Coordinates of C-alpha atoms in Angstrom, one line a residue:
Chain X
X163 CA -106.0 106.8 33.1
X164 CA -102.9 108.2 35.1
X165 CA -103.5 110.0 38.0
X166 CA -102.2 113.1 37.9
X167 CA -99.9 114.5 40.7
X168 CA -102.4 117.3 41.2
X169 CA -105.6 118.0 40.4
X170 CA -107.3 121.3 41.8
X171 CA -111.1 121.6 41.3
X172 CA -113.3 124.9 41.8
X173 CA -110.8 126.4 44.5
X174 CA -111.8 129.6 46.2
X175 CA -110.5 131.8 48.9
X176 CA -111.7 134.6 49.8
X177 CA -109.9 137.4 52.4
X178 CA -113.6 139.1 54.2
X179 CA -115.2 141.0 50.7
X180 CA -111.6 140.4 48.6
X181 CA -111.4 137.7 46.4
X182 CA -108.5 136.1 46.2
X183 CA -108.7 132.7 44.4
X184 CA -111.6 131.9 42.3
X185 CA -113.0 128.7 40.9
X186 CA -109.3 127.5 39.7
X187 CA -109.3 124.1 38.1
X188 CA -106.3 122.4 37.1
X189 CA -103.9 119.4 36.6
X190 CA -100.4 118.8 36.9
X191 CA -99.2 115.6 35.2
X192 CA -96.0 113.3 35.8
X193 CA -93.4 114.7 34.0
X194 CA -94.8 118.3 33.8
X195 CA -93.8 121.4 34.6
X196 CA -96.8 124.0 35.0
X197 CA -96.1 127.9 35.0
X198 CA -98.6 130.0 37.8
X199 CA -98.3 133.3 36.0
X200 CA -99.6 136.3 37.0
X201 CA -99.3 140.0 38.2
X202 CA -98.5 141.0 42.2
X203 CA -101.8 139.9 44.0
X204 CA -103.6 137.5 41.2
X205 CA -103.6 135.1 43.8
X206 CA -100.0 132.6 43.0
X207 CA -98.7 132.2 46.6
X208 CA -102.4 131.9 48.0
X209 CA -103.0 129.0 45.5
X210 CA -99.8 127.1 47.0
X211 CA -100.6 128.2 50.3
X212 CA -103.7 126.1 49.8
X213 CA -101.8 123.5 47.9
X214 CA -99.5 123.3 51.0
X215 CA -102.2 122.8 53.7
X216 CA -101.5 126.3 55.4
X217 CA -104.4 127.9 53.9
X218 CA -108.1 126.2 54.0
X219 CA -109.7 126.8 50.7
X220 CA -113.0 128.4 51.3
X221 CA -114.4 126.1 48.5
X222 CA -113.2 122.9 45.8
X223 CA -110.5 120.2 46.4
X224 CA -107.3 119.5 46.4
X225 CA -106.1 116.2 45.4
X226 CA -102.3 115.0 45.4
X227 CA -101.7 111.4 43.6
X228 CA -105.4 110.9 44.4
X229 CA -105.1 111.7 48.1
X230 CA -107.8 114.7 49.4
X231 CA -105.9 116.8 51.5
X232 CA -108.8 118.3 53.5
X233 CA -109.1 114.5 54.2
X234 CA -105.5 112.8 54.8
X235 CA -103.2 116.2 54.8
X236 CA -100.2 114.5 55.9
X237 CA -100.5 111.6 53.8
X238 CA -100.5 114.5 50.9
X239 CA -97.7 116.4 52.0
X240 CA -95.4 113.4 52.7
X241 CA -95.0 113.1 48.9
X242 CA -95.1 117.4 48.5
X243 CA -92.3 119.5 48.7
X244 CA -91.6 122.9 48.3
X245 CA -89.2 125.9 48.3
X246 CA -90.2 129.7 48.4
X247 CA -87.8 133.1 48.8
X248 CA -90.0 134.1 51.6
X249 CA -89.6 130.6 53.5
X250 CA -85.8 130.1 54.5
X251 CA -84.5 127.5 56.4
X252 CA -84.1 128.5 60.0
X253 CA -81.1 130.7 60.0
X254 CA -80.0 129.5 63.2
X255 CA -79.1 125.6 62.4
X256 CA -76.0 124.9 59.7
X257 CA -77.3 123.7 56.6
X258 CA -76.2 120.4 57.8
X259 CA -78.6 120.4 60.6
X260 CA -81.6 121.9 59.1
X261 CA -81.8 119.0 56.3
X262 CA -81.3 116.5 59.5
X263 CA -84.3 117.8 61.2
X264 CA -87.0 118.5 57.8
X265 CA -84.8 114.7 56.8
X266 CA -86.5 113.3 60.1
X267 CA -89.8 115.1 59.6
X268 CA -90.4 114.1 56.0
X269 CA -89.0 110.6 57.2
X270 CA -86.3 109.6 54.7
X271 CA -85.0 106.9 54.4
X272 CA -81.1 106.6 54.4
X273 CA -80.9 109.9 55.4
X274 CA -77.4 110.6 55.4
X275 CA -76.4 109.4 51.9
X276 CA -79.5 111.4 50.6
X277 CA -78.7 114.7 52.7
X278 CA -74.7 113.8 51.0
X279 CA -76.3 113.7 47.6
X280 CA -78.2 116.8 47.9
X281 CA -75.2 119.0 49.2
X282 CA -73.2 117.7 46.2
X283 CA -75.8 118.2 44.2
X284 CA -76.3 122.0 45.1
X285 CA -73.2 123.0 45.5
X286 CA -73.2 123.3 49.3
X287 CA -70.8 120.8 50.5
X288 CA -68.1 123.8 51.4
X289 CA -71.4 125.4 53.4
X290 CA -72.7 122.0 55.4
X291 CA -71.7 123.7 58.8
X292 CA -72.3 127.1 58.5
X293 CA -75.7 128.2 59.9
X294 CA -78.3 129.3 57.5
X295 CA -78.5 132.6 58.0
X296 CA -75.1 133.7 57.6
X297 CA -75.4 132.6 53.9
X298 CA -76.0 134.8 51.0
X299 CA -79.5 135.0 49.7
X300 CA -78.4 132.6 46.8
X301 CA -76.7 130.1 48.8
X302 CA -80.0 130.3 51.5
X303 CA -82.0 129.4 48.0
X304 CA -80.0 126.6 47.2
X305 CA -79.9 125.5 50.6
X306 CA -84.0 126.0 50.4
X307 CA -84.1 123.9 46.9
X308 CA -82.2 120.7 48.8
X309 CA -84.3 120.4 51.1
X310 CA -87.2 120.5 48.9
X311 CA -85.8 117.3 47.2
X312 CA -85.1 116.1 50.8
X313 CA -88.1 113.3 49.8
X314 CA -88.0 113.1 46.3
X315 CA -91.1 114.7 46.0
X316 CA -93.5 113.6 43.3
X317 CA -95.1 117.1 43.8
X318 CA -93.1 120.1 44.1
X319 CA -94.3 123.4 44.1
X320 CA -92.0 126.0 43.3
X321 CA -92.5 129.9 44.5
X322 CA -90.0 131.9 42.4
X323 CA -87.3 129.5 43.1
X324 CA -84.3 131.7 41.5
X325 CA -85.8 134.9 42.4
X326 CA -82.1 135.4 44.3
X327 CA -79.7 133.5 42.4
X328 CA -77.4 134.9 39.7
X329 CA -77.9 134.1 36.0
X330 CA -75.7 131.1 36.1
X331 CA -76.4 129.3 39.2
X332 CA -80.1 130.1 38.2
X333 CA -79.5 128.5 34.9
X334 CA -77.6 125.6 36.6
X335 CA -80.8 125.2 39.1
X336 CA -83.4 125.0 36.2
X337 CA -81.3 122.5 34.5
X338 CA -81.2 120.3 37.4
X339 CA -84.7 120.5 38.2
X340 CA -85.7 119.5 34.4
X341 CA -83.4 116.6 35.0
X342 CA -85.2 115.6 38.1
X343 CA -88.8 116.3 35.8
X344 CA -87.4 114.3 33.2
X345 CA -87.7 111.2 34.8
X346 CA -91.1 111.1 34.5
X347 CA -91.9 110.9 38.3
X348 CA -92.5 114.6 39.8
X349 CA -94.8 117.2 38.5
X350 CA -94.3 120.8 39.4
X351 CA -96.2 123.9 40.0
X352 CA -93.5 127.0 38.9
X353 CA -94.2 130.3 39.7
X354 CA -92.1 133.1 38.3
X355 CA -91.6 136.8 37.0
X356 CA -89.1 135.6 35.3
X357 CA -90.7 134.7 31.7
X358 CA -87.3 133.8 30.1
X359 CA -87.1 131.1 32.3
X360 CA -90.7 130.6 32.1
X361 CA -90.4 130.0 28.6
X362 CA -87.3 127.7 29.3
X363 CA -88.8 125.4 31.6
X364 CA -92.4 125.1 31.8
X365 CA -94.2 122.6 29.5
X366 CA -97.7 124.8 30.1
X367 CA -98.3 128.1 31.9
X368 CA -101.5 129.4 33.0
X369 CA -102.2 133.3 33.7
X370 CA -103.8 134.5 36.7
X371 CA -105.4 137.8 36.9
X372 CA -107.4 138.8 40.4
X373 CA -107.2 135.0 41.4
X374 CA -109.0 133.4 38.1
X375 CA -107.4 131.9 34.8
X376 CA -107.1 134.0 31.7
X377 CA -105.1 132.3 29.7
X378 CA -103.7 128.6 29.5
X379 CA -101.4 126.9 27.1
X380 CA -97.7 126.3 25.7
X381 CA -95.7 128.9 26.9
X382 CA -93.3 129.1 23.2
X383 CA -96.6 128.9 21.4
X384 CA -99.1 130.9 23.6
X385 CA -97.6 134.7 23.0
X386 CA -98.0 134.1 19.2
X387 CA -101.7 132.6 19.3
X388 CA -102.4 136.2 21.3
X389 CA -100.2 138.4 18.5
X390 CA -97.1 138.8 20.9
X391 CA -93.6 138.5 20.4
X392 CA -92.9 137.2 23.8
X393 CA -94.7 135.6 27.0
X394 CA -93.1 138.9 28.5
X395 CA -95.1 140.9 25.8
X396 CA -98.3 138.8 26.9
X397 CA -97.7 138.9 30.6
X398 CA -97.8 142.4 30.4
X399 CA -100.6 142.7 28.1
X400 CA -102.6 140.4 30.8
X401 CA -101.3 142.1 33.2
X402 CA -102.9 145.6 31.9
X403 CA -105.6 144.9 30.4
X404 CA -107.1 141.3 31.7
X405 CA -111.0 142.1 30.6
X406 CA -109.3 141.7 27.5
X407 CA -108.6 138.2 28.3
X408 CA -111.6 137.5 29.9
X409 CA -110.2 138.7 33.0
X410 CA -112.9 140.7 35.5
Chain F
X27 CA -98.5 109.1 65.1
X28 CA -94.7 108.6 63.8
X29 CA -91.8 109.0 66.6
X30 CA -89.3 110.0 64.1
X31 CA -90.8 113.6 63.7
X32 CA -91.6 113.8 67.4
X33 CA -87.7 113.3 67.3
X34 CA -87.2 116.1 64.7
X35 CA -88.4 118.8 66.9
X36 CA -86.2 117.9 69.9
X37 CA -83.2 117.1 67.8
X38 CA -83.5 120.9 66.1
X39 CA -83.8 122.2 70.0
X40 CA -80.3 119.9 70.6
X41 CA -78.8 121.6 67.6
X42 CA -79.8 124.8 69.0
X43 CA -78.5 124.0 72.8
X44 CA -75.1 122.6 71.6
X45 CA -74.2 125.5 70.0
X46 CA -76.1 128.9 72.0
X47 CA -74.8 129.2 76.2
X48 CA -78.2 131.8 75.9
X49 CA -80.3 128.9 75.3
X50 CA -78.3 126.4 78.1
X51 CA -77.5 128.5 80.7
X52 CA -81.1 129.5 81.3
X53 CA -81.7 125.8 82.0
X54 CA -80.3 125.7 85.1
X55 CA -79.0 129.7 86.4
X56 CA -82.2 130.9 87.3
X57 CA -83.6 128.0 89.1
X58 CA -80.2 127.8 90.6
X59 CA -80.5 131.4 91.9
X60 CA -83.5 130.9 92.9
X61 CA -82.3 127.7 95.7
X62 CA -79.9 130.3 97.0
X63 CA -82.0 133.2 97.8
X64 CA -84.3 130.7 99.2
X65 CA -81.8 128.6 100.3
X66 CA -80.0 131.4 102.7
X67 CA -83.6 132.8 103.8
X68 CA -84.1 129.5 105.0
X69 CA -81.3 129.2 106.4
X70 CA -81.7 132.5 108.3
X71 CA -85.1 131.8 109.4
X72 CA -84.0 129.0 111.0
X73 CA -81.7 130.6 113.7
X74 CA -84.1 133.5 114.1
X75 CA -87.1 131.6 115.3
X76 CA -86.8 129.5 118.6
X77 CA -89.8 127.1 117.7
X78 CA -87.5 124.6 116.3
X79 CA -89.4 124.5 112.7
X80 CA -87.3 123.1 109.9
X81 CA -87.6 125.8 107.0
X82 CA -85.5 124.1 104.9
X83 CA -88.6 121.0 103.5
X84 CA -91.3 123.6 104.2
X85 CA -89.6 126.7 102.1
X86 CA -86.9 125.6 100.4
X87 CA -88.7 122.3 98.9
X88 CA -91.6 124.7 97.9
X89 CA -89.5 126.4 96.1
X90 CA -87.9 123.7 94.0
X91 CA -90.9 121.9 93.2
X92 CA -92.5 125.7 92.2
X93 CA -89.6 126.1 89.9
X94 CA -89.6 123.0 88.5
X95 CA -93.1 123.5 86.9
X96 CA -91.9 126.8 85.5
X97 CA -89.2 124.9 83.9
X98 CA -91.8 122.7 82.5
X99 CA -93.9 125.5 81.2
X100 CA -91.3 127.6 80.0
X101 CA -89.9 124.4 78.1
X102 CA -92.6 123.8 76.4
X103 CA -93.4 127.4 75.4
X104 CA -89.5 128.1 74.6
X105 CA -89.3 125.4 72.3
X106 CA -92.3 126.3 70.0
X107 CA -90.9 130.0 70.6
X108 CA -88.2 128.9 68.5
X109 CA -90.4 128.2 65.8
X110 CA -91.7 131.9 66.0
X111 CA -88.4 133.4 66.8
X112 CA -87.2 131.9 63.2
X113 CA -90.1 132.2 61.4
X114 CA -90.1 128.7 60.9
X115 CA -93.8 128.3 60.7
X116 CA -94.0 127.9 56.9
X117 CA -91.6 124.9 56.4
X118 CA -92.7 123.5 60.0
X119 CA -96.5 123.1 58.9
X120 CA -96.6 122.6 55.1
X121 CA -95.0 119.3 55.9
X122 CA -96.5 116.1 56.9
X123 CA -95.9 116.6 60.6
X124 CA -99.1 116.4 62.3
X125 CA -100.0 118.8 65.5
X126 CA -99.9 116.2 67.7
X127 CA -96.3 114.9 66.5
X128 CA -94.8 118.2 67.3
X129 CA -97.2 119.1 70.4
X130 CA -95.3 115.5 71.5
X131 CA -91.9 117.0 69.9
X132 CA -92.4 120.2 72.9
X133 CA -93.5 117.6 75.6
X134 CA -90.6 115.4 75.0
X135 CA -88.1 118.3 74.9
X136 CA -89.3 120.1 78.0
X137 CA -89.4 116.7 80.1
X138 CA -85.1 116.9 79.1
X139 CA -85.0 120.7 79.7
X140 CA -86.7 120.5 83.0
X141 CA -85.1 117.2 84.3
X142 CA -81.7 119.2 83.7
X143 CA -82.7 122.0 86.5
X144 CA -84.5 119.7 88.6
X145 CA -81.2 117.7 89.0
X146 CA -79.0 121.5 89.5
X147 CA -81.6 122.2 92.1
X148 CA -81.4 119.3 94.1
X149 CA -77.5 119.1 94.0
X150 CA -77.6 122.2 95.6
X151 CA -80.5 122.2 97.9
X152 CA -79.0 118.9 99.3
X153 CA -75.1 120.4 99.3
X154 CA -75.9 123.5 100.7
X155 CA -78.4 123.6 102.7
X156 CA -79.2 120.1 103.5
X157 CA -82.7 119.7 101.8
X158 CA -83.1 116.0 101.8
X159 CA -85.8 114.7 99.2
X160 CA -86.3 111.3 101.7
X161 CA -88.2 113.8 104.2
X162 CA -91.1 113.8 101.0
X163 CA -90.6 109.5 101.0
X164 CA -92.7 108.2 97.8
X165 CA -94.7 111.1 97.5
X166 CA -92.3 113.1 95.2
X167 CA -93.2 111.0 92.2
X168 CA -96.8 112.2 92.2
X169 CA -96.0 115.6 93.5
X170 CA -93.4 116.4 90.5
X171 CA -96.1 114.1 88.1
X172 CA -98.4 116.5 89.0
X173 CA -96.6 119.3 88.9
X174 CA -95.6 118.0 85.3
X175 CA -98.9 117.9 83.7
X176 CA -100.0 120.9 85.0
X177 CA -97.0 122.9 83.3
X178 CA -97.1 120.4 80.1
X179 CA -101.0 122.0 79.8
X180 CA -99.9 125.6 80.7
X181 CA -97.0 125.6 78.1
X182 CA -99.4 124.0 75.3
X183 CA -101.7 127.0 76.2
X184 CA -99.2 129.5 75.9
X185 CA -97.7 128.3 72.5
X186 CA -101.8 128.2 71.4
X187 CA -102.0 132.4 72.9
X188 CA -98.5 133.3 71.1
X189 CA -99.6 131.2 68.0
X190 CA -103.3 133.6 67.9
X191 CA -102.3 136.7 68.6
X192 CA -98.8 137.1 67.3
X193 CA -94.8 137.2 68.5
X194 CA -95.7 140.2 70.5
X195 CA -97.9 138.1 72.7
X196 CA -94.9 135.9 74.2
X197 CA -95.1 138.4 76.9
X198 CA -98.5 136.9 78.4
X199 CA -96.5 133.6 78.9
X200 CA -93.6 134.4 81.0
X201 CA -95.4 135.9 84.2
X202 CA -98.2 133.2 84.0
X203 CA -96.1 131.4 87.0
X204 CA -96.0 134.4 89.1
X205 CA -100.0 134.6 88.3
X206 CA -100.2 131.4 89.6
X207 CA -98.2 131.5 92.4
X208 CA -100.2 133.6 95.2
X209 CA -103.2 131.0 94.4
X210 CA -100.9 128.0 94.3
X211 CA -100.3 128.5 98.1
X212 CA -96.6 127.8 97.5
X213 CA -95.4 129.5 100.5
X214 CA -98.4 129.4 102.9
X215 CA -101.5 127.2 103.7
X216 CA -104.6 128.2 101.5
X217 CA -106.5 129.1 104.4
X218 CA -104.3 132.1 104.5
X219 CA -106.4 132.8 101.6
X220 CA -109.4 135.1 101.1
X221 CA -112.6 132.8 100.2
X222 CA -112.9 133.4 96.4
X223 CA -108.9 132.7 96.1
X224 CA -109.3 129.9 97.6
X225 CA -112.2 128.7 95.2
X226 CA -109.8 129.5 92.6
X227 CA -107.1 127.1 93.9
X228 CA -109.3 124.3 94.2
X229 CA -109.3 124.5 90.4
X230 CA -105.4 124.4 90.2
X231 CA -103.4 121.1 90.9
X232 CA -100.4 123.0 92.1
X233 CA -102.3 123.9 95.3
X234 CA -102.9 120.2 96.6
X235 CA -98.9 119.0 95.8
X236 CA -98.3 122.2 98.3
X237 CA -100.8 121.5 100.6
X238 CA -100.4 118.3 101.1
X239 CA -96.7 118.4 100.9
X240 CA -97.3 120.7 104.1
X241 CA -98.8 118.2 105.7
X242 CA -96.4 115.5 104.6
X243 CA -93.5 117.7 106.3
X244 CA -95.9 118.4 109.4
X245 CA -95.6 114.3 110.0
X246 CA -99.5 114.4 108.9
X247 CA -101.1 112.0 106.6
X248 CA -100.9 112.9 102.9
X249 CA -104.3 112.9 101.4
X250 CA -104.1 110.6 98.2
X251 CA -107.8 111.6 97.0
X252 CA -106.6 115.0 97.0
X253 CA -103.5 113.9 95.3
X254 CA -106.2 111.8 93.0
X255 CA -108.3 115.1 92.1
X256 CA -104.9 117.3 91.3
X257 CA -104.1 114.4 88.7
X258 CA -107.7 114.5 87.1
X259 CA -107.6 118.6 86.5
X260 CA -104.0 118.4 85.2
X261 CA -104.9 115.6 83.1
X262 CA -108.2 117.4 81.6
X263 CA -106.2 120.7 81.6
X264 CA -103.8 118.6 79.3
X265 CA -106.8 117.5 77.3
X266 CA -108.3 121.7 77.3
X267 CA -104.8 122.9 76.5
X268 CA -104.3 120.0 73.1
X269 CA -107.5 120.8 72.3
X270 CA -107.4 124.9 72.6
X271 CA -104.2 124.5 70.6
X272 CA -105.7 122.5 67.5
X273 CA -108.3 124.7 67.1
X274 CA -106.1 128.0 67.4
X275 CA -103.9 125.7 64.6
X276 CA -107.1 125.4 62.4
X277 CA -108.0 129.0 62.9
X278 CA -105.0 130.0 61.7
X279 CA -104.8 127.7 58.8
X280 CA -108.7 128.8 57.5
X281 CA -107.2 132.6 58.1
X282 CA -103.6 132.2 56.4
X283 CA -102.4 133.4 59.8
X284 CA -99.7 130.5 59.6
X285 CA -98.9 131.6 56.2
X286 CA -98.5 134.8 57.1
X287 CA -97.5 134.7 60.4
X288 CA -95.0 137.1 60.8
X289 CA -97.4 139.8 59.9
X290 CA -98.8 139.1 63.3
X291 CA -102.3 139.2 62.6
X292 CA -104.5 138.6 58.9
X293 CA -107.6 140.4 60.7

C-alpha cells in the first residue's frame, strides 16, 4: 500500500480552556488535492501550523511520506512546502534574492536553472530585482507560490493561496498547480473561502467547525448529498448551524 | 548539520548589507568614533601627567578590545533581528533548517561583521595615535578569542530574550555592554571594585582579558590559568546561551508564539 504524503492521526491543540483542533484524522494521497474548509477560527491555519512544525500538537501524529515529524522535523519539512497571505517573503530582499536564500536553505539542487524556471513560470521574470515589498499584494503571492515550488515539494500546504490575486492570475495559479498535482507526485492541503475554486480544484474537502470534522467528501458531489445547490450553500449551512452536522 | 543553510543566513545578511549604508555604516562608524574620543583622551592624558605612563595600550587598547565584543554581540543579535524586523519567522522555521544551522548562520555572520570593525579600529588606533598591537605580543589571539565567545553567548542570549518576549524587548539587548562594562574592569583594575562587584566579575571572562592585559602592558607576567578559566565560562556560557535558546525555540513552538509572533505574546 502507498504511503500517503500525509497522514494526521488524533491531532489536538488546545489554547489554555479553548479548543482549537480536536482529534483530526486524515490523509492526503499522491496526486490529491484536499480542501480544509471551514468558518474564521475552526481551527485551518492552526492545523498547518502544526503540519509545518511551528506549532506542537498537544496530542496525535503527524506523519509526511512516513517520516514523524515530532521525531525527524527537518527530514519532514525538506520535502514540505508552503505559501500563506500572512507569510510574505521578506520585503527587504528582490525576489531574486529571497528564492537564493529559502533555494540554499531547502538545499536545491541546480539552484539557478530552478529559481530561472520558477520566475518564468510565475510571471516574475520583469520583477527578479525588485525587493519584495515594493510589489503589489498579487505579485508578493506569486512571488510566495515560487518559492513554495522552490523544492518541488511532495507536500504542499496551501493557506488561501489566491486570497490577493485577481480572477485571472488566480485562475492561471490553480491551473498551474493542478498541472504540478497531475503528475502524480505532490499532495496538497488547500485551504480557501473561495468555494468556486474549491470546487475547481480540490479532489476531496473536509469541513471544519470549532477545530473537528463535520463533513468529508467530493466537493461537486458533497452539496447535493446534504440538499444544497452549492458547496457555498453548504459552507454556510455548516457554518450556521454545525450541530446540524454533528458539529458541537 | 548542513553548511549550505548555515550559508543561507549569512548570504540573506550580504543581500541586505550590499544594498542598505544603515546596515554597513554601523559596522565600523561607532567603533570608529569611539577610537577617537578615546584616542584624543589618551592622547591628552598623556602630556598632562608627568609619570611617563603610556595611555595609549592601557586606555585606548581597552577600548578596542571592549568594542570589539560589542561588535560581536550586536552581530549576532542584529542578524537574528532581521528575522524579527521582517517578520520572517514563519518561512524561516517551517523549513528544514535546524536551530543549530541558523544559530551557526548568526555566529558565522557576526565573526565577518565584527572582523570588519576590528580591522577600522586598528587602522586608526595604529595611524593616529600610535597604538601598536606588538606591545600585547601572542596574547591578542586569546584575548580577542575570549572576548569572542563571550559576545557569541551574550548575542545567542539576546536573540533567545527578544525571541520570548517579543520585538519590543530588543531594547534589553543594546545596553547589555554598558551593563557589563563597570564589572568588566575595562578601564580600571578590579580591586577598584567594591567586594560583591568584584565576585561578580570573577563570573565574567571579559574581566581577566582586562586584567591581565594590565599586566601584560605593566611588563608583568600574563597569567595563562586565568586566561584558561575566562575560556572555560565563555565556553559554558556558549553552551547556557545554545541551550537557553533551544528551549525558548521549543517554548515558542508548543505556544504558537513563532506562528504568531508578531502578536508579541500568545499568553
Amino acid at each position: 500500500m502507498e504511503v500517503p504524503v500525509l497522514d494526521v492521526k488524533g491531532l489536538g491543540k488546545n489554547y489554555r480552556d479553548k479548543i482549537a483542533v480536536e482529534s483530526l484524522s486524515f490523509q492526503v494521497g499522491r496526486g490529491e488535492i484536499l480542501g480544509l474548509l471551514g468558518p474564521n477560527g475552526a481551527g485551518k491555519t492552526t492545523t498547518i501550523n502544526m503540519i509545518l512544525g511551528v506549532l506542537e500538537p498537544g496530542s496525535g501524529s503527524i506523519r509526511i511520506e512516513g517520516i514523524d515529524l515530532a521525531k525527524a522535523r527537518s527530514k519532514a519539512l525538506e520535502r514540505t512546502n508552503f505559501a500563506a497571505v500572512y507569510a510574505p517573503l521578506p520585503g527587504n530582499l528582490t525576489v531574486r534574492q529571497n528564492l537564493q536564500v529559502f533555494g540554499m536553505i531547502y538545499g536545491i539542487r541546480n539552484r539557478q536553472e530552478r529559481i530561472a524556471a520558477l520566475l518564468q513560470e510565475f510571471e516574475l521574470e520583469e520583477f527578479q530585482n525588485t525587493k519584495s515589498g515594493v510589489l503589489s499584494s498579487g505579485e508578493q503571492t506569486r512571488v510566495a507560490l515560487a518559492k513554495a515550488m522552490l523544492n518541488e515539494p511532495h507536500l504542499l500546504l496551501l493557506d488561501e493561496p489566491t486570497a490577493s490575486l485577481d480572477p485571472a492570475t488566480a485562475s492561471d495559479i490553480r491551473r498551474k498547480i493542478r498541472t504540478i498535482v497531475e503528475k502524480g507526485v505532490c499532495g496538497v492541503l488547500w485551504t480557501s473561502h473561495n468555494m468556486y475554486e474549491v470546487s475547481e480544484v480540490c479532489d476531496r474537502v473536509l469541513f471544519l467547525s470549532h477545530g473537528k470534522v463535520l463533513l468529508e467528501g467530493d466537493p461537486k458531489v458533497l452539496p447535493g448529498e446534504h440538499g444544497k445547490e452549492t458547496l457555498e450553500e453548504l459552507f454556510i449551512s455548516v457554518a450556521r448551524e454545525p450541530l446540524v452536522y454533528g458539529g458541537s | 548539520m548542513r553548511l549550505v543553510r548555515t550559508g543561507a543566513v549569512l548570504l540573506r545578511y550580504l543581500y541586505l548589507l550590499r544594498g542598505s549604508p544603515a546596515r554597513w555604516l554601523p559596522l565600523f562608524v561607532w567603533v570608529a568614533i569611539d577610537i577617537l574620543l578615546w584616542g584624543f583622551i589618551t592622547k591628552y592624558l598623556n602630556s598632562i601627567t608627568t609619570s611617563g605612563l603610556n595611555f595609549v595600550p592601557r586606555l585606548l587598547g581597552a577600548v578596542l578590545f571592549f568594542d570589539f565584543f560589542v561588535r560581536v554581540l550586536h552581530g549576532v543579535a542584529g542578524v537574528f533581528f532581521e528575522d524579527v524586523w521582517s517578520r520572517n519567522f514563519l518561512n524561516t522555521f517551517a523549513s528544514p533548517l535546524l536551530i543549530s544551522e541558523y544559530l551557526g548562520g548568526l555566529v558565522v555572520t557576526s565573526v565577518g561583521s565584527s572582523i570588519v570593525g576590528l580591522i577600522v579600529m586598528l587602522l586608526l588606533a595604529t595611524g593616529f595615535f600610535g597604538l601598536s598591537f606588538a606591545v600585547y605580543g601572542l596574547m591578542v589571539f586569546p584575548f580577542l578569542m575570549i572576548l569572542f565567545l563571550f559576545g557569541i553567548a551574550l548575542g545567542i542570549v539576546g536573540c533567545a530574550i527578544v525571541m520570548r518576549f517579543g520585538p519590543a524587548s530588543e531594547w534589553f539587548i543594546w545596553p547589555i555592554p554598558a551593563m557589563i562594562s563597570p564589572f568588566a574592569g575595562v578601564f580600571y583594575p578590579l580591586s577598584t571594585l567594591p567586594e560583591w562587584m568584584q565576585v561578580i566579575s570573577r563570573l565574567l571572562p571579559p574581566a581577566y582579558v582586562f586584567e591581565e592585559m594590565r599586566k601584560l602592558v605593566a611588563g608583568s607576567a600574563v597569567s595563562m590559568s586565568s586566561l584558561a578559566i575566562a575560556a572555560f565560562l565563555a565556553i559554558v556560557y556558549i553552551a547556557l546561551a545554545c541551550w537557553l535558546f533551544t528551549r525558548v525555540f521549543r517554548y515558542a513552538v508548543r505556544t504558537g508564539l513563532i506562528a504568531r509572533y508578531s502578536a508579541e505574546s500568545v499568553s
